[in-house]
Coordinates of C-alpha atoms in Angstrom, one line a residue:
D1 CA 101.2 -120.7 -126.3
V2 CA 100.7 -117.2 -127.6
T3 CA 97.8 -115.2 -126.4
L4 CA 97.5 -111.2 -127.3
D5 CA 98.2 -108.5 -124.5
P6 CA 95.3 -106.3 -124.5
D7 CA 97.4 -103.7 -122.7
T8 CA 99.3 -103.3 -125.8
A9 CA 96.4 -103.0 -128.2
H10 CA 95.6 -100.0 -130.2
P11 CA 92.3 -98.5 -129.2
Y12 CA 90.7 -99.7 -132.6
L13 CA 91.5 -103.2 -132.4
I14 CA 88.9 -105.9 -131.3
L15 CA 90.5 -108.8 -129.3
S16 CA 88.7 -112.0 -128.9
D17 CA 87.9 -113.1 -125.2
D18 CA 90.5 -116.1 -125.6
G19 CA 93.2 -113.8 -126.8
K20 CA 93.8 -115.6 -130.1
Q21 CA 92.2 -113.2 -132.7
V22 CA 92.6 -109.6 -133.3
R23 CA 90.5 -107.4 -136.0
H24 CA 90.2 -104.0 -136.7
G25 CA 87.0 -102.3 -135.7
D26 CA 85.2 -99.2 -136.7
T27 CA 85.1 -97.4 -133.5
E28 CA 87.5 -96.2 -130.9
H29 CA 87.5 -97.9 -127.7
E30 CA 87.8 -95.8 -124.6
L31 CA 91.1 -97.2 -123.1
L32 CA 93.9 -96.1 -120.8
D33 CA 96.6 -94.8 -122.7
N34 CA 99.2 -96.6 -120.8
P35 CA 103.0 -96.6 -122.0
E36 CA 102.6 -100.4 -123.2
R37 CA 99.8 -99.3 -125.7
F38 CA 100.3 -98.4 -129.4
D39 CA 98.4 -95.3 -130.2
N40 CA 99.2 -94.8 -133.7
C41 CA 100.1 -98.1 -135.3
V42 CA 97.3 -100.6 -135.3
C43 CA 99.1 -103.2 -133.7
V44 CA 99.2 -105.9 -130.7
L45 CA 101.8 -107.6 -129.0
G46 CA 101.6 -111.3 -127.5
K47 CA 101.6 -111.4 -123.9
E48 CA 104.6 -113.7 -123.1
G49 CA 108.0 -112.4 -124.2
F50 CA 111.2 -114.5 -124.6
S51 CA 114.9 -113.7 -124.3
S52 CA 116.5 -117.2 -125.2
G53 CA 116.0 -120.5 -127.1
K54 CA 113.8 -121.1 -130.0
F55 CA 110.3 -120.0 -130.4
Y56 CA 107.6 -120.8 -133.1
F57 CA 103.9 -119.7 -133.8
E58 CA 101.4 -119.8 -136.6
V59 CA 98.8 -117.3 -137.7
L60 CA 96.0 -117.7 -139.7
V61 CA 95.8 -114.7 -142.4
K62 CA 93.3 -116.3 -144.7
G63 CA 90.5 -113.6 -146.1
K64 CA 93.0 -110.7 -145.4
T65 CA 94.0 -107.9 -147.8
E66 CA 96.8 -106.5 -145.3
W67 CA 98.5 -107.5 -142.5
D68 CA 101.7 -107.5 -140.7
L69 CA 103.4 -110.2 -138.5
G70 CA 106.7 -110.8 -136.8
V71 CA 108.4 -110.0 -133.6
A72 CA 109.6 -106.8 -131.9
R73 CA 111.7 -106.1 -128.9
E74 CA 110.4 -105.0 -125.6
S75 CA 111.7 -101.3 -125.7
I76 CA 110.1 -100.4 -129.2
N77 CA 108.6 -97.0 -129.6
R78 CA 104.7 -97.6 -129.3
K79 CA 103.7 -93.9 -129.7
G80 CA 103.1 -91.8 -133.0
L81 CA 104.5 -92.9 -136.2
I82 CA 106.6 -96.1 -136.1
S83 CA 109.2 -97.4 -138.5
A84 CA 109.2 -101.2 -138.4
R85 CA 112.7 -101.9 -139.2
P86 CA 115.1 -104.1 -137.5
Q87 CA 117.3 -101.1 -136.3
Y88 CA 114.2 -99.9 -134.5
G89 CA 113.5 -103.3 -133.2
F90 CA 110.8 -104.8 -135.5
W91 CA 111.3 -108.1 -137.6
T92 CA 108.1 -108.3 -139.8
V93 CA 106.7 -109.1 -142.8
A94 CA 103.8 -107.6 -144.5
L95 CA 100.9 -108.1 -146.9
W96 CA 99.6 -104.9 -148.7
N97 CA 97.1 -104.2 -151.3
E98 CA 96.0 -108.0 -151.4
N99 CA 99.3 -109.0 -153.2
D100 CA 102.2 -106.9 -152.4
F101 CA 104.3 -109.0 -149.9
R102 CA 107.2 -107.2 -148.4
A103 CA 109.8 -107.9 -145.5
H104 CA 110.6 -104.6 -143.6
A105 CA 114.1 -104.9 -143.9
D106 CA 116.2 -101.7 -144.7
P107 CA 115.5 -101.0 -147.5
S108 CA 112.2 -102.9 -147.7
V109 CA 112.2 -106.3 -149.6
S110 CA 109.7 -107.0 -152.1
L111 CA 108.8 -110.9 -152.0
S112 CA 107.6 -112.9 -155.0
L113 CA 105.6 -115.5 -153.7
R114 CA 103.9 -118.5 -155.8
V115 CA 100.7 -118.7 -153.5
K116 CA 99.3 -116.2 -151.4
P117 CA 99.7 -117.7 -147.7
Q118 CA 96.7 -118.7 -145.8
K119 CA 98.7 -119.3 -142.6
V120 CA 102.2 -118.1 -141.7
G121 CA 104.6 -119.5 -139.2
V122 CA 107.2 -117.5 -137.6
F123 CA 110.6 -119.1 -135.9
V124 CA 112.7 -117.4 -134.0
D125 CA 116.3 -118.6 -132.9
Y126 CA 117.1 -116.0 -130.2
E127 CA 121.0 -117.0 -130.1
E128 CA 121.2 -117.2 -133.8
G129 CA 119.8 -114.0 -134.3
L130 CA 117.4 -115.6 -136.8
V131 CA 113.8 -114.8 -137.6
S132 CA 112.3 -116.6 -140.2
F133 CA 108.9 -116.9 -142.0
Y134 CA 107.1 -119.7 -143.6
D135 CA 103.8 -120.6 -145.6
V136 CA 102.6 -123.2 -143.5
E137 CA 100.4 -124.8 -146.0
S138 CA 102.8 -124.9 -148.9
R139 CA 105.9 -125.6 -146.6
S140 CA 107.5 -123.0 -148.2
H141 CA 110.3 -120.4 -146.9
I142 CA 109.0 -116.9 -147.1
Y143 CA 111.9 -114.5 -145.6
S144 CA 114.6 -114.7 -143.2
F145 CA 116.2 -112.2 -141.0
T146 CA 119.7 -113.4 -140.3
G147 CA 122.7 -112.3 -138.2
Q148 CA 120.5 -110.2 -136.0
S149 CA 121.8 -109.2 -132.3
F150 CA 118.9 -109.7 -129.9
N151 CA 119.9 -108.3 -126.2
E152 CA 116.4 -108.0 -124.8
K153 CA 113.0 -109.8 -124.6
L154 CA 111.2 -110.3 -128.0
Y155 CA 107.5 -110.4 -128.3
P156 CA 105.2 -111.8 -131.0
L157 CA 103.8 -108.7 -133.1
F158 CA 100.3 -108.7 -134.7
S159 CA 98.8 -106.2 -137.2
P160 CA 95.6 -106.8 -138.8
C161 CA 95.7 -103.5 -140.6
R162 CA 93.0 -101.2 -141.1
N163 CA 89.4 -102.7 -141.9
D164 CA 89.1 -100.6 -145.2
E165 CA 85.4 -100.4 -145.3
G166 CA 84.9 -104.2 -144.6
K167 CA 87.3 -105.3 -147.4
N168 CA 89.9 -106.2 -144.6
S169 CA 87.7 -107.1 -141.8
A170 CA 88.8 -111.1 -141.3
P171 CA 90.7 -111.3 -138.1
L172 CA 94.3 -112.6 -137.6
I173 CA 93.8 -115.7 -135.8
I174 CA 97.1 -117.4 -133.5
S175 CA 96.6 -121.1 -134.5
P176 CA 97.4 -124.1 -132.4
V177 CA 100.6 -125.5 -133.8
N178 CA 100.5 -129.1 -135.2
Y179 CA 103.9 -130.7 -134.7
N180 CA 102.9 -134.0 -136.5
A181 CA 102.2 -132.2 -140.0

């Protein structure tokens, strides 16, 4: 069960009380700048990390014009400018400018999707070195990072991106997983 870790949240992010939703606000919150907190990249991590086995979560991205989702290793840089690439401990896909889908590989991979996903599933197989992304509603594969080598704890990573004067104000919502679908 994935919930957001407020101690890692960028000061402009607003988390719901249940730890299931995150959006970018218009004002900076006065928060302790602890080592876990992102200070430039508008990101937040999940509370629970994992270092073995398989892991899956789903995120509602409906109504968003930009977002970034995936997993990150525990030791990632959280201060200043961040390059969200596998060699720096990030395995993510993103939506930019409403319809520009990308996988943050090296180099970045442009993704051609038939439909804009409303809900994204993220699957990790730690031992296999696999991170896969799915469009839950159309049951289609978006992208996979394969042959990765994980040697420390991984955490779910969420970025609702900037509010963009209200155009991107919808929250990212961690959804309950329906295994019967």
